[in-house]
mmCIF file of C-alpha atoms in Angstrom:
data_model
loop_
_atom_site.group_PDB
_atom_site.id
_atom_site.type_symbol
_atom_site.label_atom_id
_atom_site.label_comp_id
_atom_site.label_asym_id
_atom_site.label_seq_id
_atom_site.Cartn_x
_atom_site.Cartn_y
_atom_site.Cartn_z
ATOM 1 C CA UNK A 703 14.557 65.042 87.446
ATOM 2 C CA UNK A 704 11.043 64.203 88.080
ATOM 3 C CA UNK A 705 10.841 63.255 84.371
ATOM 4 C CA UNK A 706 13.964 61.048 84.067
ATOM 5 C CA UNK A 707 12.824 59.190 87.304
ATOM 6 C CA UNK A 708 9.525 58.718 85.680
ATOM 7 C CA UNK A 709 11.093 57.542 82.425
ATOM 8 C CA UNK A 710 13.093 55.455 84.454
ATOM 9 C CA UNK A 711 10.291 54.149 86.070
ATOM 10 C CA UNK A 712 8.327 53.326 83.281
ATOM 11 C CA UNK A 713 11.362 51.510 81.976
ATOM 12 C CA UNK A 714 11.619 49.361 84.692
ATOM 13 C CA UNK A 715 7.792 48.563 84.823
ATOM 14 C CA UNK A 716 7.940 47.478 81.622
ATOM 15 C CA UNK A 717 11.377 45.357 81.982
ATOM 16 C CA UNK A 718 9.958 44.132 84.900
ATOM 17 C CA UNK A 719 6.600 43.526 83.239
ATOM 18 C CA UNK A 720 7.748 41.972 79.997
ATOM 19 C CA UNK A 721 7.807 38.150 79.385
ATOM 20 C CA UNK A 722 8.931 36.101 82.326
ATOM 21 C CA UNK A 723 8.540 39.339 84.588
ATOM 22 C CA UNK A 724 6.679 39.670 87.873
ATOM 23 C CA UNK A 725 4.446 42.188 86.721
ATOM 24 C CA UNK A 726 1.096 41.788 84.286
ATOM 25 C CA UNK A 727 -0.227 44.051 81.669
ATOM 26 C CA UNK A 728 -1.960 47.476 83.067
ATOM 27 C CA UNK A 729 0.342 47.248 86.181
ATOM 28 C CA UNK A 730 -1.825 44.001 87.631
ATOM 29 C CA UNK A 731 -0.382 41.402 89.149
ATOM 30 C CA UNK A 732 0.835 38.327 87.676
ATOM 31 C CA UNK A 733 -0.014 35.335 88.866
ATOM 32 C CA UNK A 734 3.306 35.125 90.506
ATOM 33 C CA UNK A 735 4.079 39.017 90.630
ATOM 34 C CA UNK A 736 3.422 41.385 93.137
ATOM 35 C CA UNK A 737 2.277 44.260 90.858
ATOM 36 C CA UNK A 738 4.042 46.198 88.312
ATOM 37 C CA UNK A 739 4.695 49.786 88.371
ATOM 38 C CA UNK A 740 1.780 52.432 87.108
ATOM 39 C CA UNK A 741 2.553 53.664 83.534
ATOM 40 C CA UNK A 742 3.579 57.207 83.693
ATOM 41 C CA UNK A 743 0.810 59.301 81.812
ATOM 42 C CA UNK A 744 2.332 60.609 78.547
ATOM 43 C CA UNK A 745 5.043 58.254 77.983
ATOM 44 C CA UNK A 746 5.634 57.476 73.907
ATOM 45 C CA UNK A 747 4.895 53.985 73.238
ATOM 46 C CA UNK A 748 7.245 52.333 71.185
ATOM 47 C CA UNK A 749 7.121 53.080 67.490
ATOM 48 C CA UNK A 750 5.649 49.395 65.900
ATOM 49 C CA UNK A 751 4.839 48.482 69.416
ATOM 50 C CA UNK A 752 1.856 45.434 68.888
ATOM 51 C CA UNK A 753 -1.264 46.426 71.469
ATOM 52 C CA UNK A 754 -1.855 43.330 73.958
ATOM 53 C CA UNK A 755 -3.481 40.444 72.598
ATOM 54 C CA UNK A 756 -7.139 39.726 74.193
ATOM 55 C CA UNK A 757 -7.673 37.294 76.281
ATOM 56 C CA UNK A 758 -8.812 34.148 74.385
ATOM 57 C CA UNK A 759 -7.060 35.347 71.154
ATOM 58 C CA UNK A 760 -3.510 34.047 69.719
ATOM 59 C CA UNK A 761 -1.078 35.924 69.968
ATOM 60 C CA UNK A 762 0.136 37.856 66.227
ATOM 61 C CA UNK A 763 3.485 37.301 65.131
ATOM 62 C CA UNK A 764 5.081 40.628 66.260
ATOM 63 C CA UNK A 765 7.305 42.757 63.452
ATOM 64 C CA UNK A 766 9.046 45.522 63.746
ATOM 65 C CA UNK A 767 7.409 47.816 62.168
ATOM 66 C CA UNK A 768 9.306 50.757 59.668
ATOM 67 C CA UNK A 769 12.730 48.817 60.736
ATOM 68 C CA UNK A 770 14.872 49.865 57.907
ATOM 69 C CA UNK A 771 16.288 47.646 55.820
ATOM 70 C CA UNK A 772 19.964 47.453 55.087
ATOM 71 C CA UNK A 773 20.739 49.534 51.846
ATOM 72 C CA UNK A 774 21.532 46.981 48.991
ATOM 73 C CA UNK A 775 20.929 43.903 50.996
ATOM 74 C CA UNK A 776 20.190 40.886 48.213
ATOM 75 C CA UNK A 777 17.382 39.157 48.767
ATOM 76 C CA UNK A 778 17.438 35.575 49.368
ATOM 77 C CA UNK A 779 17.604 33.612 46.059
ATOM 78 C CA UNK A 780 14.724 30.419 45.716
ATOM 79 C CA UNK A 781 16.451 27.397 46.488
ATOM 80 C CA UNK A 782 17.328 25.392 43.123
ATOM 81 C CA UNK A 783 14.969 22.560 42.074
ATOM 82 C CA UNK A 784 16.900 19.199 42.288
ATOM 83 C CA UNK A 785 17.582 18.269 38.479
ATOM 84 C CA UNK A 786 15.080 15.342 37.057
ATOM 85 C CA UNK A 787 12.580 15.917 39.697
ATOM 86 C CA UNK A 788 8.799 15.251 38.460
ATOM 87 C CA UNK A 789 6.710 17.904 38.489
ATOM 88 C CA UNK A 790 3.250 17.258 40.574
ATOM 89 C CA UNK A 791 0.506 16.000 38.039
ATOM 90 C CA UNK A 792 -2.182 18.441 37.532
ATOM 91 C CA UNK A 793 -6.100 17.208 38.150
ATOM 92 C CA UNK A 794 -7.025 15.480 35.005
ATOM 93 C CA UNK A 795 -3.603 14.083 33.629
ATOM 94 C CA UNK A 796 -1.594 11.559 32.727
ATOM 95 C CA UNK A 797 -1.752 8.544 35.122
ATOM 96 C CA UNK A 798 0.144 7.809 37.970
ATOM 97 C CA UNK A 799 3.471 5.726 36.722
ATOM 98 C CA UNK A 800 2.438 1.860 37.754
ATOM 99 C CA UNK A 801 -1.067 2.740 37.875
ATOM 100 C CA UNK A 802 -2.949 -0.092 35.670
ATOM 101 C CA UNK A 803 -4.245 1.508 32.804
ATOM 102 C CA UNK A 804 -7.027 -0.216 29.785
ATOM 103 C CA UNK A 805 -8.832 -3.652 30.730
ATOM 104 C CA UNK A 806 -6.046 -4.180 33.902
ATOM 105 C CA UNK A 807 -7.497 -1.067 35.535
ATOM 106 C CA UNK A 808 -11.650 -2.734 35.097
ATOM 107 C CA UNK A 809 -12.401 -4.697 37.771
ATOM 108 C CA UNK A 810 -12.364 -8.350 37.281
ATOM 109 C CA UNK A 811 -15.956 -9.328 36.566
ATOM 110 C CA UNK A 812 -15.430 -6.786 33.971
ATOM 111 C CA UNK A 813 -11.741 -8.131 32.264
ATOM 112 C CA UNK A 814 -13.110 -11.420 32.182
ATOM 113 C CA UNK A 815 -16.491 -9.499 30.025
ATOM 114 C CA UNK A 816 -13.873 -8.350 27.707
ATOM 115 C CA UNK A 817 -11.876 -11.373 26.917
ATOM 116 C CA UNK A 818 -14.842 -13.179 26.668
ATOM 117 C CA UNK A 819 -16.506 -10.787 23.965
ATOM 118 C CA UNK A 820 -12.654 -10.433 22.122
ATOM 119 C CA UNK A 821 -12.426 -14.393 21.816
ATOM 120 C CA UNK A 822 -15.981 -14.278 20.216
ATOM 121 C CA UNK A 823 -14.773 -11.271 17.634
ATOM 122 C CA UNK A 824 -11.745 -13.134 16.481
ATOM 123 C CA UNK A 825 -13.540 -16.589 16.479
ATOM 124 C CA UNK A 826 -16.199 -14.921 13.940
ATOM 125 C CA UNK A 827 -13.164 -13.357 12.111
ATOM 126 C CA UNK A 828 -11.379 -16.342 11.460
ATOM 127 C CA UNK A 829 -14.377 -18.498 10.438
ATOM 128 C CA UNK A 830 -15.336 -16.010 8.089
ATOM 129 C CA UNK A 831 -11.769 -15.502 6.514
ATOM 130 C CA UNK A 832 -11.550 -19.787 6.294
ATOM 131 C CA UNK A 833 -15.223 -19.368 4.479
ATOM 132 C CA UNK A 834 -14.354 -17.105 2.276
ATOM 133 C CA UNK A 835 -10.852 -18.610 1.365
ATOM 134 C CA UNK A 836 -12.773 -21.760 0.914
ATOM 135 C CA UNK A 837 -14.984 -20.326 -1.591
ATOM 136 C CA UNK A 838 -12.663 -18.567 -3.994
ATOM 137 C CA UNK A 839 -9.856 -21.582 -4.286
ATOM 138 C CA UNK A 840 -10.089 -24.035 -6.052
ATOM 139 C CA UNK A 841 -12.268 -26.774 -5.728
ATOM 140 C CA UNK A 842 -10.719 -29.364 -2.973
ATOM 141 C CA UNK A 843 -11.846 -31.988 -0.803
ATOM 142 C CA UNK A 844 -13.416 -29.575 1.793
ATOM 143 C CA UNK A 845 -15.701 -27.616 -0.928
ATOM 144 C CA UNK A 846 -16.867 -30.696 -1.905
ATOM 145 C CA UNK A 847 -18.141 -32.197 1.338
ATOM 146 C CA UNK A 848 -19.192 -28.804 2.779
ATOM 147 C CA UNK A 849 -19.886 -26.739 -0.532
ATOM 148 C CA UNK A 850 -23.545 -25.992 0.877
ATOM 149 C CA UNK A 851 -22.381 -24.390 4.159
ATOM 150 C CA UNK A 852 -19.794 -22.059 2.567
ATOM 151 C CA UNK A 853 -22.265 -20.917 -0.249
ATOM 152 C CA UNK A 854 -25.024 -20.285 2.047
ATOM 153 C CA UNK A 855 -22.606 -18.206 4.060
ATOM 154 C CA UNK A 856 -20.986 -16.053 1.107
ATOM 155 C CA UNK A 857 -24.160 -16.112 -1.488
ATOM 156 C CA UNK A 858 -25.126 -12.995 -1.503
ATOM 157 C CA UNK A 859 -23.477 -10.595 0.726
ATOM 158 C CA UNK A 860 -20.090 -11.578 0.259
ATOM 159 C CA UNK A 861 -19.530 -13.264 -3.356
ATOM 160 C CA UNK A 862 -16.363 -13.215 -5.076
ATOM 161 C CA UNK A 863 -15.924 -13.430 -8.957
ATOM 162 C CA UNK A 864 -12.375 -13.775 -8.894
ATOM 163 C CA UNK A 865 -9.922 -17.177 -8.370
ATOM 164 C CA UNK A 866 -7.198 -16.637 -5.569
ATOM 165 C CA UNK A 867 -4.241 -17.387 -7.054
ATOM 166 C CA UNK A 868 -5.122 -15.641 -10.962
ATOM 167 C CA UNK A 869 -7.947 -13.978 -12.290
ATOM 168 C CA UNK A 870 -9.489 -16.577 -14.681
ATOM 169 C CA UNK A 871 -6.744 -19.973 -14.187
ATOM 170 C CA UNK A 872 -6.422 -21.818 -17.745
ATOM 171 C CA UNK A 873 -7.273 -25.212 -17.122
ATOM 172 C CA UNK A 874 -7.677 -26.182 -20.784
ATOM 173 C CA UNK A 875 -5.393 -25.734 -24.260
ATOM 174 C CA UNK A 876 -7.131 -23.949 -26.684
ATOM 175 C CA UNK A 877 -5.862 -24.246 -30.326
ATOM 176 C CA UNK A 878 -7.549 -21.371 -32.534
ATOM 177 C CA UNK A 879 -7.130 -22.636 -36.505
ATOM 178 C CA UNK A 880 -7.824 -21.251 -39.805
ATOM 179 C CA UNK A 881 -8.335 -21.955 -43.651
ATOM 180 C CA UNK A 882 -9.816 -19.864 -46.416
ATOM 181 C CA UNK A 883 -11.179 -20.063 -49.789
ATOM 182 C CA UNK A 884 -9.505 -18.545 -52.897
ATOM 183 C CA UNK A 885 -10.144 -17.220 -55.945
ATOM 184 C CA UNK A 886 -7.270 -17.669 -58.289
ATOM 185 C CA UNK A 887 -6.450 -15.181 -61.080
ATOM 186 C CA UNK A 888 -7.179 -18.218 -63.383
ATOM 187 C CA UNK A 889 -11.329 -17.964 -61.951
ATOM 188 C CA UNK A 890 -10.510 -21.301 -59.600
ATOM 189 C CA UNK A 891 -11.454 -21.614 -56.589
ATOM 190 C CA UNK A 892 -8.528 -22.931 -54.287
ATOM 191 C CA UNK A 893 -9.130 -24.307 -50.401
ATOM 192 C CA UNK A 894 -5.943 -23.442 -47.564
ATOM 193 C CA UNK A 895 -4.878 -26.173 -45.521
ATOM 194 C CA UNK A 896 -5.584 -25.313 -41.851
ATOM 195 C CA UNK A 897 -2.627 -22.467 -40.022
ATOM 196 C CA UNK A 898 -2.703 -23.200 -36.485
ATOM 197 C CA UNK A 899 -3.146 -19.395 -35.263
ATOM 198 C CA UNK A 900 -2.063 -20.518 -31.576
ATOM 199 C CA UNK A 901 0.961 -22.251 -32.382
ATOM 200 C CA UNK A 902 2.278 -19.347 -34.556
ATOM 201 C CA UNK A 903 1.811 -16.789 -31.534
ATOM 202 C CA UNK A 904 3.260 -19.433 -28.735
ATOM 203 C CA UNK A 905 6.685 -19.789 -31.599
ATOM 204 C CA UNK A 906 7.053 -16.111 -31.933
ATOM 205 C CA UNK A 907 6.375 -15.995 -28.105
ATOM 206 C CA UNK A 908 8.920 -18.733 -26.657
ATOM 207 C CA UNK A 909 12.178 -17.427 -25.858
ATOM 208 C CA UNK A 910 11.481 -13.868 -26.605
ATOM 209 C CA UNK A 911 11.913 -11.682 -23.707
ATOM 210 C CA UNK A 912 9.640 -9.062 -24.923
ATOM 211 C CA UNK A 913 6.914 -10.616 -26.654
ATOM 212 C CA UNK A 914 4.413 -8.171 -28.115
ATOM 213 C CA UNK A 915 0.747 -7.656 -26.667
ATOM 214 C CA UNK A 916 -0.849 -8.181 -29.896
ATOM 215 C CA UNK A 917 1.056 -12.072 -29.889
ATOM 216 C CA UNK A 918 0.008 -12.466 -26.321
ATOM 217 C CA UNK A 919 -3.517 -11.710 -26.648
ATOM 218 C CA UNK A 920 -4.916 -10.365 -30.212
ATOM 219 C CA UNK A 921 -6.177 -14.121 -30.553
ATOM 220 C CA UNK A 922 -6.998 -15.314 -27.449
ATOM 221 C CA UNK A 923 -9.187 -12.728 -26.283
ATOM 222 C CA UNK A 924 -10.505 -12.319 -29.648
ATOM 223 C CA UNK A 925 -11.996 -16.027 -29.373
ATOM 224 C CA UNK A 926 -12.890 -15.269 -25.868
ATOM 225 C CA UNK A 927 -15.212 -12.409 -27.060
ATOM 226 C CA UNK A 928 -16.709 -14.490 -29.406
ATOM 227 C CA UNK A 929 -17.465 -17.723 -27.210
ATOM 228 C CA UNK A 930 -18.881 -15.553 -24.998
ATOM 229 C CA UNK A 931 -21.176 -13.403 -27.362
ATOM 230 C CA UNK A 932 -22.546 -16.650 -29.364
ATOM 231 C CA UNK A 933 -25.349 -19.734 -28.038
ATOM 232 C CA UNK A 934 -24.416 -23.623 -28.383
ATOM 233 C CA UNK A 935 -25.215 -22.908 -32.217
ATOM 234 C CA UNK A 936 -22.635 -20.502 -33.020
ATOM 235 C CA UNK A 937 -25.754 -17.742 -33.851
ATOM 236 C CA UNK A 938 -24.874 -14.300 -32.197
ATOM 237 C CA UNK A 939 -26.295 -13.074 -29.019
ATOM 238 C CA UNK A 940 -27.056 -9.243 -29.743
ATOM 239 C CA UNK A 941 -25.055 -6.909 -31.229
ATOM 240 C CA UNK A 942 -21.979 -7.988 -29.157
ATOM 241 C CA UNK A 943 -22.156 -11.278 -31.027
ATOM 242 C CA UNK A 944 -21.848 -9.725 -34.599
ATOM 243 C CA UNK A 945 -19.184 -7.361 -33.356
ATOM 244 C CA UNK A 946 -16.730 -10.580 -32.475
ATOM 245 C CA UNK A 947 -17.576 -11.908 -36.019
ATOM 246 C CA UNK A 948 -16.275 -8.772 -37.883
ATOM 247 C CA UNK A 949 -13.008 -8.533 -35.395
ATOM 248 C CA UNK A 950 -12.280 -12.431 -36.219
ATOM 249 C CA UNK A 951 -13.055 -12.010 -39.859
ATOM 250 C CA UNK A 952 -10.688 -8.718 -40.079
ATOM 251 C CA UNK A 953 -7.865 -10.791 -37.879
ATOM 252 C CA UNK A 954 -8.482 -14.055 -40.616
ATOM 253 C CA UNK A 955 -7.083 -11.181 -43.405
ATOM 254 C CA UNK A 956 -4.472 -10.020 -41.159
ATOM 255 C CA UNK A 957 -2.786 -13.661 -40.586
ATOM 256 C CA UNK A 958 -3.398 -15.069 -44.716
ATOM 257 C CA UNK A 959 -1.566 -12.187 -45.845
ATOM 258 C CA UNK A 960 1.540 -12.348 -43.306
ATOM 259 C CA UNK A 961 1.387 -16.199 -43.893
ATOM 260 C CA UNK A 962 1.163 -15.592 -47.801
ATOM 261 C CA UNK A 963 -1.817 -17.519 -48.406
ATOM 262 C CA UNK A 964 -3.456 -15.779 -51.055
ATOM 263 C CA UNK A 965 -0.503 -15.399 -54.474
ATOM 264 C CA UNK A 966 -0.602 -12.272 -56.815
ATOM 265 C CA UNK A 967 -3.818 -11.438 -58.288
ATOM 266 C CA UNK A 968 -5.509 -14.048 -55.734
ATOM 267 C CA UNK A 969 -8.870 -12.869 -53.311
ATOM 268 C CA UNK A 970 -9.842 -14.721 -50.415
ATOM 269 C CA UNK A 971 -13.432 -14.953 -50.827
ATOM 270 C CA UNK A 972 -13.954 -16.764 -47.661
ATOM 271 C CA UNK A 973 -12.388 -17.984 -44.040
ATOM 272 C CA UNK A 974 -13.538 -20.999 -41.522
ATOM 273 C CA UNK A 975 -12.190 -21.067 -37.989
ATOM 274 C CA UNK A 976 -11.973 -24.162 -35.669
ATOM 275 C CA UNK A 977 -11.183 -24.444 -32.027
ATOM 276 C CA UNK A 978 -9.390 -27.744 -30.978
ATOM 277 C CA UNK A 979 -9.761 -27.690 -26.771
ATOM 278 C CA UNK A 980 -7.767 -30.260 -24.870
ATOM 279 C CA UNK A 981 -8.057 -30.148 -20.986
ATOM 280 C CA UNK A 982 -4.601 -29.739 -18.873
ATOM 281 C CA UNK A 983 -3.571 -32.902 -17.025
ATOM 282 C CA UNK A 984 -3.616 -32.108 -13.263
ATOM 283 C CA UNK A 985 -1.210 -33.099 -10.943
ATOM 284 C CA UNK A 986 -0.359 -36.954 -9.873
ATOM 285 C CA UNK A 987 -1.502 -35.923 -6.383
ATOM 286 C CA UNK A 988 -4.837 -34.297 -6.719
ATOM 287 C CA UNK A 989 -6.772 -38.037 -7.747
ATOM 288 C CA UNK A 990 -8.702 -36.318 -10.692
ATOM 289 C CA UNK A 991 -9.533 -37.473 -13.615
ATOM 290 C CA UNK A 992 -9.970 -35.586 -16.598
ATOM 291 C CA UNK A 993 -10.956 -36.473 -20.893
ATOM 292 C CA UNK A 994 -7.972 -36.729 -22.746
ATOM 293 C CA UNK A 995 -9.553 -36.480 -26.021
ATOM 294 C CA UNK A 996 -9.659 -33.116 -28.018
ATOM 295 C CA UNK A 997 -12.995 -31.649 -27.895
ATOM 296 C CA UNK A 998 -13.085 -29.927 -31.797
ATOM 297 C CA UNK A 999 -15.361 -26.724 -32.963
ATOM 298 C CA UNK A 1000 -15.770 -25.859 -36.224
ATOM 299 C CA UNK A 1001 -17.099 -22.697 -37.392
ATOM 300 C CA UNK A 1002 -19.661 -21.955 -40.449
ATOM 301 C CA UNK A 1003 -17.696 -20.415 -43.592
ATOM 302 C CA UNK A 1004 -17.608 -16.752 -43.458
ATOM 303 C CA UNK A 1005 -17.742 -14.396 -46.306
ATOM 304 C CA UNK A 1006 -15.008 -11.603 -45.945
ATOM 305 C CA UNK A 1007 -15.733 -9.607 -49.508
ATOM 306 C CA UNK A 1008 -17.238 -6.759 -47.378
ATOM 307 C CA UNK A 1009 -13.712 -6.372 -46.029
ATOM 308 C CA UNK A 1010 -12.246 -6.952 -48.665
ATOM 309 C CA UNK A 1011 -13.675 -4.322 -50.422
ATOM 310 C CA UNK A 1012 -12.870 -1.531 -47.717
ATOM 311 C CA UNK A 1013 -9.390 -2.822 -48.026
ATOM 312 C CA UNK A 1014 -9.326 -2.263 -52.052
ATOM 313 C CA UNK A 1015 -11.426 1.331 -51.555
ATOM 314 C CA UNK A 1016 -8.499 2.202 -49.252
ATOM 315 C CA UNK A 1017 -10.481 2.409 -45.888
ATOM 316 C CA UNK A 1018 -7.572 0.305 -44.155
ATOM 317 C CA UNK A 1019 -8.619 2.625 -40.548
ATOM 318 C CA UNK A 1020 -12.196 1.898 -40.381
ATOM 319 C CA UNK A 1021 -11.531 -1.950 -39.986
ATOM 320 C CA UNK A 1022 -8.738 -1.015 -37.764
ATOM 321 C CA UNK A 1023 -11.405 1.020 -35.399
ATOM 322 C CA UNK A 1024 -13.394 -1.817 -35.627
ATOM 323 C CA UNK A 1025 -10.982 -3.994 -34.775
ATOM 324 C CA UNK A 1026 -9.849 -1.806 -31.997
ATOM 325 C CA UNK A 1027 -13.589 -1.559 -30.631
ATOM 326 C CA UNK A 1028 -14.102 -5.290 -30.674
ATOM 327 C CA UNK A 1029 -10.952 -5.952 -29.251
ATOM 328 C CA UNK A 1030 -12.108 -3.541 -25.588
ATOM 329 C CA UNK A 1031 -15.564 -5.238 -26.009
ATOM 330 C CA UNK A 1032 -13.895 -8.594 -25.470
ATOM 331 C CA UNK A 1033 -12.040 -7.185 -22.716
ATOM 332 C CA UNK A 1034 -14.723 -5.906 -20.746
#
């Protein structure tokens, strides 16, 4: 009895000393309480019970401790993630969205630095574009009255060798001729009238959809070569010079014996070539004026019985390589 009324006791102390309760911890008195009962020695605390906070200190959250959980009880799933929600940016990503971002995001002393220096880049560009434009077309009425200022701006760093609008523009008609001299079977010695070389390539040319290379430019760059390898004098410059004579000598053969020149039992001894230049006519609009009148060349006679002797000791490839070689060295 003495036991149960102790227990008893103790359980009312401590319902009586609990929260909102008359009585304070250690059977004290509250502040409003009279005194709680004395704790009866040997009484089991609660299992889990949490000791008394000190004074000054916050009170812990108080669990229950080794309160069994319900067998198989699910545990409570995350709550889903709305769908399309952004994800936080990290430290060092991508911007904000409708953050400013290049020259809006400098301040503005410093956007009005950078338009400032990108007006002066594309100024410079454009001037030097117009310079250089200037320089390589043809010649028009800005060259003329400011020649000096575009020169001294290309010369040397940024020269050009080429035209815009073609590589080398033909502004004159060149008219390569021919004639030889022939021995006859009889011992007589027979001149050719002239064959105009040019005007049999531009015939075979005109109206043929596939004109052969060796119509378009056997000739022409043949002459080319040699112009350009001999002085004012028509004497070679270097070995170049006598390379273009052999190639025009070897062509001179080819053409007399397609146009049937020389008869059965006949040798061409030697051929003369002549260059009849005219200048093209330029356009009503462009104000220049040019010479009408046919500028003639004539050429010293040329012996061809060195070729013709490789021809009659059957060595028909070695002019051909020869031909071929002069033919790239007039390219180049």
């Amino acid at each position: 009895m003495d036991a149960y009324d102790k227990g008893s006791d103790a359980r009312q102390g401590q319902g009586q000393g609990g929260p909102g309760g008359t009585g304070g911890p250690g059977g004290e008195a509250g502040p409003e309480g009279t005194g709680g009962a004395p704790e009866s020695a040997g009484a089991p605390e609660p299992a889990g019970a949490s000791e008394p906070a000190e004074p000054g200190e916050p009170a812990a959250d108080v669990e229950s401790a080794g309160a069994p959980e319900p067998a198989g009880a699910p545990e409570p799933a995350d709550a889903p993630e709305p769908a399309g929600a952004p994800e936080p940016a990290e430290p060092g990503g991508t911007a904000e969205p409708g953050r400013p971002t290049g020259v809006a995001a400098l301040s503005p002393r410093y956007q009005v630095g950078a338009v400032v220096a990108l007006a002066v880049v594309a100024v410079a560009v454009c001037a030097h574009i117009g310079l250089v434009f200037l320089h390589v077309a043809p010649s028009n009425t800005l060259t003329k009255q400011h020649g000096s200022v575009v020169d001294e701006w290309v010369f040397p760093e940024f020269e050009q060798n080429w035209k815009l609008f073609a590589p080398n523009p033909l502004q004159q008609n060149v008219s390569v001729q021919l004639r030889a001299e022939i021995s006859t079977a009889d011992g007589e010695i027979r001149t050719t009238r002239w064959y105009d070389l040019s005007a049999e390539d531009g015939r075979a040319i005109d109206g043929n959809p596939l004109p052969s290379h060796t119509q378009q430019n056997e000739l022409r760059r043949a002459w080319d070569f040699f112009v350009a390898s001999h002085d004012s004098e028509d004497r070679p410059v270097g070995l170049r010079g006598t390379l273009s004579e052999t190639y025009l000598r070897r062509i001179a053969l080819l053409r007399l014996d397609r146009g049937g020149a020389a008869g059965p039992g006949d040798v061409v001894e030697r051929v003369q070539y002549r260059s009849r230049t005219t200048n093209v006519e330029p356009p009503p609009w462009s104000g220049e004026k040019v010479s009408d009148r046919p500028t003639v060349r004539e050429l010293p006679w040329w012996s061809v019985a060195a070729e013709n002797r490789d021809v009659r000791a059957g060595k028909p490839g070695q002019a051909a390589q020869s031909g071929q070689a002069a033919q790239e060295g007039g390219a180049a």
